[in-house]
mmCIF file of N, CA and C and ligand atoms in Angstrom:
data_model
loop_
_atom_site.group_PDB
_atom_site.id
_atom_site.type_symbol
_atom_site.label_atom_id
_atom_site.label_comp_id
_atom_site.label_asym_id
_atom_site.label_seq_id
_atom_site.Cartn_x
_atom_site.Cartn_y
_atom_site.Cartn_z
ATOM 1 N N UNK A 135 18.818 -23.007 12.240
ATOM 2 C CA UNK A 135 17.737 -22.025 12.423
ATOM 3 C C UNK A 135 16.394 -22.702 12.130
ATOM 4 N N UNK A 136 15.451 -22.443 13.002
ATOM 5 C CA UNK A 136 14.162 -23.093 12.734
ATOM 6 C C UNK A 136 13.438 -22.409 11.570
ATOM 7 N N UNK A 137 12.469 -23.112 11.042
ATOM 8 C CA UNK A 137 11.811 -22.654 9.812
ATOM 9 C C UNK A 137 11.090 -21.317 9.996
ATOM 10 N N UNK A 138 10.482 -21.086 11.158
ATOM 11 C CA UNK A 138 9.779 -19.810 11.359
ATOM 12 C C UNK A 138 10.763 -18.640 11.422
ATOM 13 N N UNK A 139 11.886 -18.854 12.098
ATOM 14 C CA UNK A 139 12.907 -17.794 12.167
ATOM 15 C C UNK A 139 13.502 -17.536 10.780
ATOM 16 N N UNK A 140 13.660 -18.600 10.002
ATOM 17 C CA UNK A 140 14.164 -18.467 8.635
ATOM 18 C C UNK A 140 13.195 -17.628 7.793
ATOM 19 N N UNK A 141 11.899 -17.925 7.924
ATOM 20 C CA UNK A 141 10.883 -17.161 7.191
ATOM 21 C C UNK A 141 10.903 -15.693 7.622
ATOM 22 N N UNK A 142 11.063 -15.440 8.940
ATOM 23 C CA UNK A 142 11.108 -14.056 9.435
ATOM 24 C C UNK A 142 12.302 -13.308 8.856
ATOM 25 N N UNK A 143 13.397 -14.007 8.774
ATOM 26 C CA UNK A 143 14.597 -13.407 8.220
ATOM 27 C C UNK A 143 14.418 -13.077 6.730
ATOM 28 N N UNK A 144 13.785 -13.990 5.999
ATOM 29 C CA UNK A 144 13.520 -13.747 4.569
ATOM 30 C C UNK A 144 12.550 -12.573 4.394
ATOM 31 N N UNK A 145 11.543 -12.504 5.270
ATOM 32 C CA UNK A 145 10.574 -11.398 5.192
ATOM 33 C C UNK A 145 11.230 -10.060 5.499
ATOM 34 N N UNK A 146 12.104 -10.054 6.487
ATOM 35 C CA UNK A 146 12.807 -8.820 6.847
ATOM 36 C C UNK A 146 13.680 -8.370 5.681
ATOM 37 N N UNK A 147 14.388 -9.304 5.065
ATOM 38 C CA UNK A 147 15.249 -8.970 3.920
ATOM 39 C C UNK A 147 14.395 -8.455 2.752
ATOM 40 N N UNK A 148 13.263 -9.097 2.522
ATOM 41 C CA UNK A 148 12.333 -8.705 1.452
ATOM 42 C C UNK A 148 11.894 -7.247 1.647
ATOM 43 N N UNK A 149 11.556 -6.905 2.906
ATOM 44 C CA UNK A 149 11.093 -5.543 3.218
ATOM 45 C C UNK A 149 12.229 -4.534 3.089
ATOM 46 N N UNK A 150 13.400 -4.890 3.582
ATOM 47 C CA UNK A 150 14.549 -3.969 3.526
ATOM 48 C C UNK A 150 14.944 -3.679 2.073
ATOM 49 N N UNK A 151 14.989 -4.729 1.235
ATOM 50 C CA UNK A 151 15.337 -4.556 -0.186
ATOM 51 C C UNK A 151 14.400 -3.581 -0.887
ATOM 52 N N UNK A 152 13.165 -3.548 -0.463
ATOM 53 C CA UNK A 152 12.143 -2.695 -1.108
ATOM 54 C C UNK A 152 11.889 -1.380 -0.354
ATOM 55 N N UNK A 153 12.637 -1.192 0.721
ATOM 56 C CA UNK A 153 12.439 -0.025 1.603
ATOM 57 C C UNK A 153 10.990 0.017 2.116
ATOM 58 N N UNK A 154 10.485 -1.149 2.468
ATOM 59 C CA UNK A 154 9.107 -1.261 2.958
ATOM 60 C C UNK A 154 9.035 -1.299 4.480
ATOM 61 N N UNK A 155 10.184 -1.302 5.119
ATOM 62 C CA UNK A 155 10.183 -1.335 6.588
ATOM 63 C C UNK A 155 9.360 -0.175 7.152
ATOM 64 N N UNK A 156 9.460 0.973 6.482
ATOM 65 C CA UNK A 156 8.730 2.165 6.915
ATOM 66 C C UNK A 156 7.214 1.944 6.955
ATOM 67 N N UNK A 157 6.718 0.974 6.161
ATOM 68 C CA UNK A 157 5.268 0.718 6.132
ATOM 69 C C UNK A 157 4.860 -0.393 7.093
ATOM 70 N N UNK A 158 5.848 -1.115 7.605
ATOM 71 C CA UNK A 158 5.549 -2.288 8.435
ATOM 72 C C UNK A 158 5.489 -1.965 9.930
ATOM 73 N N UNK A 159 4.726 -0.970 10.284
ATOM 74 C CA UNK A 159 4.484 -0.715 11.712
ATOM 75 C C UNK A 159 3.608 -1.861 12.216
ATOM 76 N N UNK A 160 3.677 -2.160 13.501
ATOM 77 C CA UNK A 160 2.781 -3.195 14.021
ATOM 78 C C UNK A 160 1.321 -2.911 13.676
ATOM 79 N N UNK A 161 0.918 -1.666 13.750
ATOM 80 C CA UNK A 161 -0.480 -1.314 13.417
ATOM 81 C C UNK A 161 -0.800 -1.708 11.979
ATOM 82 N N UNK A 162 0.057 -1.347 11.031
ATOM 83 C CA UNK A 162 -0.197 -1.687 9.631
ATOM 84 C C UNK A 162 -0.161 -3.191 9.396
ATOM 85 N N UNK A 163 0.731 -3.875 10.097
ATOM 86 C CA UNK A 163 0.829 -5.330 9.922
ATOM 87 C C UNK A 163 -0.428 -6.030 10.440
ATOM 88 N N UNK A 164 -0.977 -5.546 11.542
ATOM 89 C CA UNK A 164 -2.234 -6.123 12.053
ATOM 90 C C UNK A 164 -3.364 -5.885 11.051
ATOM 91 N N UNK A 165 -3.409 -4.695 10.453
ATOM 92 C CA UNK A 165 -4.437 -4.401 9.441
ATOM 93 C C UNK A 165 -4.295 -5.345 8.256
ATOM 94 N N UNK A 166 -3.055 -5.535 7.804
ATOM 95 C CA UNK A 166 -2.792 -6.417 6.659
ATOM 96 C C UNK A 166 -3.148 -7.865 7.001
ATOM 97 N N UNK A 167 -2.792 -8.277 8.201
ATOM 98 C CA UNK A 167 -3.115 -9.635 8.665
ATOM 99 C C UNK A 167 -4.627 -9.846 8.651
ATOM 100 N N UNK A 168 -5.341 -8.879 9.163
ATOM 101 C CA UNK A 168 -6.799 -8.955 9.201
ATOM 102 C C UNK A 168 -7.376 -9.056 7.784
ATOM 103 N N UNK A 169 -6.804 -8.296 6.864
ATOM 104 C CA UNK A 169 -7.243 -8.352 5.464
ATOM 105 C C UNK A 169 -7.037 -9.737 4.870
ATOM 106 N N UNK A 170 -5.907 -10.346 5.176
ATOM 107 C CA UNK A 170 -5.624 -11.690 4.643
ATOM 108 C C UNK A 170 -6.544 -12.738 5.267
ATOM 109 N N UNK A 171 -6.859 -12.578 6.557
ATOM 110 C CA UNK A 171 -7.832 -13.486 7.190
ATOM 111 C C UNK A 171 -9.183 -13.328 6.489
ATOM 112 N N UNK A 172 -9.508 -12.097 6.112
ATOM 113 C CA UNK A 172 -10.747 -11.837 5.365
ATOM 114 C C UNK A 172 -10.739 -12.558 4.019
ATOM 115 N N UNK A 173 -9.589 -12.528 3.328
ATOM 116 C CA UNK A 173 -9.487 -13.218 2.037
ATOM 117 C C UNK A 173 -9.651 -14.726 2.210
ATOM 118 N N UNK A 174 -9.099 -15.259 3.286
ATOM 119 C CA UNK A 174 -9.250 -16.691 3.580
ATOM 120 C C UNK A 174 -10.713 -17.009 3.898
ATOM 121 N N UNK A 175 -11.308 -16.150 4.698
ATOM 122 C CA UNK A 175 -12.719 -16.325 5.078
ATOM 123 C C UNK A 175 -13.626 -16.334 3.849
ATOM 124 N N UNK A 176 -13.331 -15.425 2.922
ATOM 125 C CA UNK A 176 -14.161 -15.287 1.730
ATOM 126 C C UNK A 176 -14.254 -16.596 0.936
ATOM 127 N N UNK A 177 -13.184 -17.369 0.966
ATOM 128 C CA UNK A 177 -13.174 -18.632 0.211
ATOM 129 C C UNK A 177 -14.169 -19.649 0.768
ATOM 130 N N UNK A 178 -14.520 -19.488 2.044
ATOM 131 C CA UNK A 178 -15.441 -20.442 2.678
ATOM 132 C C UNK A 178 -16.839 -19.850 2.894
ATOM 133 N N UNK A 179 -16.928 -18.548 2.616
ATOM 134 C CA UNK A 179 -18.208 -17.868 2.836
ATOM 135 C C UNK A 179 -19.295 -18.527 1.998
ATOM 136 N N UNK A 180 -20.419 -18.796 2.603
ATOM 137 C CA UNK A 180 -21.618 -19.352 1.972
ATOM 138 C C UNK A 180 -21.548 -20.851 1.727
ATOM 139 N N UNK A 181 -20.418 -21.471 1.983
ATOM 140 C CA UNK A 181 -20.361 -22.931 1.844
ATOM 141 C C UNK A 181 -21.031 -23.560 3.064
ATOM 142 N N UNK A 182 -21.609 -24.725 2.889
ATOM 143 C CA UNK A 182 -22.090 -25.476 4.046
ATOM 144 C C UNK A 182 -20.869 -26.128 4.692
ATOM 145 N N UNK A 183 -21.039 -26.644 5.893
ATOM 146 C CA UNK A 183 -19.922 -27.331 6.554
ATOM 147 C C UNK A 183 -19.417 -28.473 5.670
ATOM 148 N N UNK A 184 -20.346 -29.195 5.072
ATOM 149 C CA UNK A 184 -19.965 -30.324 4.204
ATOM 150 C C UNK A 184 -19.201 -29.842 2.978
ATOM 151 N N UNK A 185 -19.642 -28.729 2.387
ATOM 152 C CA UNK A 185 -18.973 -28.190 1.186
ATOM 153 C C UNK A 185 -17.574 -27.667 1.484
ATOM 154 N N UNK A 186 -17.270 -27.433 2.771
ATOM 155 C CA UNK A 186 -15.951 -26.908 3.126
ATOM 156 C C UNK A 186 -14.910 -28.010 3.334
ATOM 157 N N UNK A 187 -15.338 -29.264 3.247
ATOM 158 C CA UNK A 187 -14.394 -30.384 3.450
ATOM 159 C C UNK A 187 -13.489 -30.571 2.231
ATOM 160 N N UNK A 188 -12.261 -31.034 2.488
ATOM 161 C CA UNK A 188 -11.270 -31.216 1.418
ATOM 162 C C UNK A 188 -11.770 -32.106 0.286
ATOM 163 N N UNK A 189 -12.526 -33.133 0.634
ATOM 164 C CA UNK A 189 -12.988 -34.101 -0.373
ATOM 165 C C UNK A 189 -13.886 -33.471 -1.442
ATOM 166 N N UNK A 190 -14.544 -32.364 -1.122
ATOM 167 C CA UNK A 190 -15.432 -31.747 -2.112
ATOM 168 C C UNK A 190 -14.948 -30.395 -2.652
ATOM 169 N N UNK A 191 -13.917 -29.840 -2.033
ATOM 170 C CA UNK A 191 -13.371 -28.581 -2.561
ATOM 171 C C UNK A 191 -12.646 -28.855 -3.872
ATOM 172 N N UNK A 192 -12.684 -27.903 -4.791
ATOM 173 C CA UNK A 192 -11.929 -28.057 -6.040
ATOM 174 C C UNK A 192 -10.438 -27.836 -5.743
ATOM 175 N N UNK A 193 -9.610 -28.385 -6.609
ATOM 176 C CA UNK A 193 -8.156 -28.182 -6.450
ATOM 177 C C UNK A 193 -7.817 -26.687 -6.521
ATOM 178 N N UNK A 194 -8.563 -25.975 -7.342
ATOM 179 C CA UNK A 194 -8.350 -24.535 -7.499
ATOM 180 C C UNK A 194 -8.640 -23.806 -6.171
ATOM 181 N N UNK A 195 -9.707 -24.202 -5.488
ATOM 182 C CA UNK A 195 -10.035 -23.577 -4.200
ATOM 183 C C UNK A 195 -8.980 -23.928 -3.157
ATOM 184 N N UNK A 196 -8.556 -25.186 -3.134
ATOM 185 C CA UNK A 196 -7.533 -25.590 -2.162
ATOM 186 C C UNK A 196 -6.240 -24.796 -2.396
ATOM 187 N N UNK A 197 -5.906 -24.553 -3.653
ATOM 188 C CA UNK A 197 -4.709 -23.765 -3.976
ATOM 189 C C UNK A 197 -4.861 -22.328 -3.460
ATOM 190 N N UNK A 198 -6.060 -21.789 -3.636
ATOM 191 C CA UNK A 198 -6.323 -20.418 -3.156
ATOM 192 C C UNK A 198 -6.257 -20.377 -1.625
ATOM 193 N N UNK A 199 -6.783 -21.400 -0.960
ATOM 194 C CA UNK A 199 -6.729 -21.486 0.505
ATOM 195 C C UNK A 199 -5.267 -21.537 0.950
ATOM 196 N N UNK A 200 -4.492 -22.338 0.252
ATOM 197 C CA UNK A 200 -3.054 -22.474 0.569
ATOM 198 C C UNK A 200 -2.359 -21.111 0.504
ATOM 199 N N UNK A 201 -2.649 -20.363 -0.543
ATOM 200 C CA UNK A 201 -2.014 -19.045 -0.713
ATOM 201 C C UNK A 201 -2.444 -18.059 0.378
ATOM 202 N N UNK A 202 -3.717 -18.075 0.735
ATOM 203 C CA UNK A 202 -4.182 -17.146 1.778
ATOM 204 C C UNK A 202 -3.639 -17.546 3.152
ATOM 205 N N UNK A 203 -3.551 -18.857 3.401
ATOM 206 C CA UNK A 203 -2.950 -19.314 4.665
ATOM 207 C C UNK A 203 -1.502 -18.842 4.757
ATOM 208 N N UNK A 204 -0.795 -18.887 3.639
ATOM 209 C CA UNK A 204 0.596 -18.424 3.619
ATOM 210 C C UNK A 204 0.654 -16.929 3.908
ATOM 211 N N UNK A 205 -0.261 -16.165 3.306
ATOM 212 C CA UNK A 205 -0.299 -14.712 3.560
ATOM 213 C C UNK A 205 -0.523 -14.437 5.043
ATOM 214 N N UNK A 206 -1.453 -15.167 5.652
ATOM 215 C CA UNK A 206 -1.762 -14.989 7.083
ATOM 216 C C UNK A 206 -0.520 -15.284 7.922
ATOM 217 N N UNK A 207 0.101 -16.411 7.644
ATOM 218 C CA UNK A 207 1.287 -16.810 8.414
ATOM 219 C C UNK A 207 2.414 -15.794 8.257
ATOM 220 N N UNK A 208 2.628 -15.321 7.029
ATOM 221 C CA UNK A 208 3.735 -14.390 6.788
ATOM 222 C C UNK A 208 3.529 -13.057 7.510
ATOM 223 N N UNK A 209 2.304 -12.536 7.485
ATOM 224 C CA UNK A 209 2.061 -11.284 8.215
ATOM 225 C C UNK A 209 2.178 -11.497 9.721
ATOM 226 N N UNK A 210 1.733 -12.648 10.190
ATOM 227 C CA UNK A 210 1.836 -12.951 11.620
ATOM 228 C C UNK A 210 3.310 -13.025 12.049
ATOM 229 N N UNK A 211 4.111 -13.658 11.222
ATOM 230 C CA UNK A 211 5.546 -13.769 11.534
ATOM 231 C C UNK A 211 6.235 -12.409 11.467
ATOM 232 N N UNK A 212 5.842 -11.612 10.493
ATOM 233 C CA UNK A 212 6.437 -10.269 10.364
ATOM 234 C C UNK A 212 6.079 -9.415 11.584
ATOM 235 N N UNK A 213 4.834 -9.547 12.029
ATOM 236 C CA UNK A 213 4.380 -8.836 13.226
ATOM 237 C C UNK A 213 5.170 -9.303 14.446
ATOM 238 N N UNK A 214 5.362 -10.599 14.568
ATOM 239 C CA UNK A 214 6.151 -11.137 15.674
ATOM 240 C C UNK A 214 7.570 -10.581 15.653
ATOM 241 N N UNK A 215 8.139 -10.501 14.465
ATOM 242 C CA UNK A 215 9.500 -9.980 14.317
ATOM 243 C C UNK A 215 9.568 -8.524 14.765
ATOM 244 N N UNK A 216 8.606 -7.718 14.308
ATOM 245 C CA UNK A 216 8.609 -6.288 14.650
ATOM 246 C C UNK A 216 8.367 -6.041 16.137
ATOM 247 N N UNK A 217 7.642 -6.974 16.792
ATOM 248 C CA UNK A 217 7.348 -6.801 18.221
ATOM 249 C C UNK A 217 8.269 -7.631 19.113
ATOM 250 N N UNK A 218 9.251 -8.303 18.491
ATOM 251 C CA UNK A 218 10.195 -9.164 19.220
ATOM 252 C C UNK A 218 9.456 -10.231 20.017
ATOM 253 N N UNK A 219 8.440 -10.807 19.383
ATOM 254 C CA UNK A 219 7.690 -11.902 20.000
ATOM 255 C C UNK A 219 8.060 -13.190 19.274
ATOM 256 N N UNK A 220 8.457 -14.187 20.052
ATOM 257 C CA UNK A 220 8.769 -15.496 19.489
ATOM 258 C C UNK A 220 7.434 -16.218 19.283
ATOM 259 N N UNK A 221 6.951 -16.193 18.040
ATOM 260 C CA UNK A 221 5.618 -16.717 17.727
ATOM 261 C C UNK A 221 5.513 -18.211 18.037
ATOM 262 N N UNK A 222 6.550 -18.962 17.739
ATOM 263 C CA UNK A 222 6.523 -20.412 18.008
ATOM 264 C C UNK A 222 6.441 -20.678 19.511
ATOM 265 N N UNK A 223 7.227 -19.954 20.285
ATOM 266 C CA UNK A 223 7.203 -20.130 21.744
ATOM 267 C C UNK A 223 5.854 -19.698 22.309
ATOM 268 N N UNK A 224 5.302 -18.613 21.756
ATOM 269 C CA UNK A 224 3.987 -18.134 22.212
ATOM 270 C C UNK A 224 2.911 -19.179 21.906
ATOM 271 N N UNK A 225 3.000 -19.804 20.731
ATOM 272 C CA UNK A 225 2.010 -20.824 20.350
ATOM 273 C C UNK A 225 2.133 -22.055 21.252
ATOM 274 N N UNK A 226 3.365 -22.434 21.549
ATOM 275 C CA UNK A 226 3.569 -23.591 22.438
ATOM 276 C C UNK A 226 3.031 -23.303 23.835
ATOM 277 N N UNK A 227 3.270 -22.091 24.322
ATOM 278 C CA UNK A 227 2.770 -21.707 25.643
ATOM 279 C C UNK A 227 1.243 -21.709 25.655
ATOM 280 N N UNK A 228 0.654 -21.277 24.534
ATOM 281 C CA UNK A 228 -0.813 -21.204 24.446
ATOM 282 C C UNK A 228 -1.425 -22.610 24.410
ATOM 283 N N UNK A 229 -0.790 -23.532 23.719
ATOM 284 C CA UNK A 229 -1.279 -24.921 23.691
ATOM 285 C C UNK A 229 -1.276 -25.498 25.104
ATOM 286 N N UNK A 230 -0.205 -25.203 25.845
ATOM 287 C CA UNK A 230 -0.085 -25.686 27.223
ATOM 288 C C UNK A 230 -1.205 -25.090 28.086
ATOM 289 N N UNK A 231 -1.413 -23.802 27.920
ATOM 290 C CA UNK A 231 -2.464 -23.109 28.672
ATOM 291 C C UNK A 231 -3.848 -23.682 28.339
ATOM 292 N N UNK A 232 -4.091 -23.928 27.041
ATOM 293 C CA UNK A 232 -5.381 -24.487 26.616
ATOM 294 C C UNK A 232 -5.603 -25.890 27.181
ATOM 295 N N UNK A 233 -4.531 -26.649 27.301
ATOM 296 C CA UNK A 233 -4.642 -28.006 27.860
ATOM 297 C C UNK A 233 -5.057 -27.935 29.326
ATOM 298 N N UNK A 234 -4.569 -26.904 30.015
ATOM 299 C CA UNK A 234 -4.951 -26.729 31.426
ATOM 300 C C UNK A 234 -6.383 -26.199 31.540
ATOM 301 N N UNK A 235 -6.730 -25.327 30.613
ATOM 302 C CA UNK A 235 -8.047 -24.699 30.603
ATOM 303 C C UNK A 235 -9.147 -25.686 30.203
ATOM 304 N N UNK A 236 -8.802 -26.617 29.326
ATOM 305 C CA UNK A 236 -9.777 -27.583 28.825
ATOM 306 C C UNK A 236 -9.302 -29.008 29.119
ATOM 307 N N UNK A 237 -9.376 -29.423 30.384
ATOM 308 C CA UNK A 237 -8.922 -30.776 30.707
ATOM 309 C C UNK A 237 -9.772 -31.819 29.978
ATOM 310 N N UNK A 238 -9.138 -32.884 29.538
ATOM 311 C CA UNK A 238 -9.810 -33.912 28.731
ATOM 312 C C UNK A 238 -11.068 -34.419 29.427
ATOM 313 N N UNK A 239 -10.980 -34.694 30.724
ATOM 314 C CA UNK A 239 -12.145 -35.266 31.409
ATOM 315 C C UNK A 239 -13.356 -34.336 31.432
ATOM 316 N N UNK A 240 -13.116 -33.032 31.301
ATOM 317 C CA UNK A 240 -14.241 -32.092 31.317
ATOM 318 C C UNK A 240 -14.604 -31.566 29.927
ATOM 319 N N UNK A 241 -13.755 -31.812 28.952
ATOM 320 C CA UNK A 241 -13.955 -31.202 27.642
ATOM 321 C C UNK A 241 -14.221 -32.184 26.507
ATOM 322 N N UNK A 242 -13.949 -33.443 26.719
ATOM 323 C CA UNK A 242 -14.022 -34.420 25.621
ATOM 324 C C UNK A 242 -15.411 -34.461 24.979
ATOM 325 N N UNK A 243 -15.432 -34.249 23.658
ATOM 326 C CA UNK A 243 -16.684 -34.332 22.911
ATOM 327 C C UNK A 243 -17.622 -33.160 23.125
ATOM 328 N N UNK A 244 -17.140 -32.119 23.795
ATOM 329 C CA UNK A 244 -18.007 -30.970 24.063
ATOM 330 C C UNK A 244 -17.298 -29.677 23.675
ATOM 331 N N UNK A 245 -17.907 -28.933 22.765
ATOM 332 C CA UNK A 245 -17.280 -27.697 22.283
ATOM 333 C C UNK A 245 -17.520 -26.514 23.220
ATOM 334 N N UNK A 246 -18.406 -26.670 24.175
ATOM 335 C CA UNK A 246 -18.702 -25.566 25.095
ATOM 336 C C UNK A 246 -17.682 -25.576 26.224
ATOM 337 N N UNK A 247 -17.143 -24.401 26.558
ATOM 338 C CA UNK A 247 -16.152 -24.295 27.618
ATOM 339 C C UNK A 247 -16.773 -24.815 28.916
ATOM 340 N N UNK A 248 -16.086 -25.770 29.582
ATOM 341 C CA UNK A 248 -16.691 -26.435 30.739
ATOM 342 C C UNK A 248 -17.078 -25.469 31.852
ATOM 343 N N UNK A 249 -16.276 -24.372 32.032
ATOM 344 C CA UNK A 249 -16.602 -23.438 33.106
ATOM 345 C C UNK A 249 -17.929 -22.711 32.837
ATOM 346 N N UNK A 250 -18.302 -22.603 31.561
ATOM 347 C CA UNK A 250 -19.575 -21.950 31.227
ATOM 348 C C UNK A 250 -20.734 -22.911 31.515
ATOM 349 N N UNK A 251 -20.503 -24.206 31.286
ATOM 350 C CA UNK A 251 -21.572 -25.193 31.525
ATOM 351 C C UNK A 251 -21.884 -25.314 33.000
ATOM 352 N N UNK A 252 -20.836 -25.084 33.825
ATOM 353 C CA UNK A 252 -21.027 -25.273 35.273
ATOM 354 C C UNK A 252 -21.727 -24.098 35.939
ATOM 355 N N UNK A 253 -21.841 -22.991 35.202
ATOM 356 C CA UNK A 253 -22.473 -21.801 35.799
ATOM 357 C C UNK A 253 -23.978 -21.988 35.928
HETATM 358 MG MG1 LIG B 1688 -3.978 -12.773 0.096
#
């Protein structure tokens, strides 16, 4: 079993043991996911780009970032489970799509979407 499916299975068991399935509607999971993204965002709020680099973050901040990233991933996986979406397959498909959308020859070194520059 791959690691994401294993995590989904552990999350499902965690919810069932606590009778929390009733609270895990896709709507509630999206709200919770958004809240966790907010918690992750808060850790970087007001930092300069340079201050957000690993070399200058405190170990305590990196630990907090790690925990919030885990919260984000877990809610995303739980949402995928409830909607029967294979999150890993969806991510792989999206990477493929992005590679087609942003060909290297038109995108290298430029953060602006090439189709917008050509308009
Ligand atoms: Mg959190």
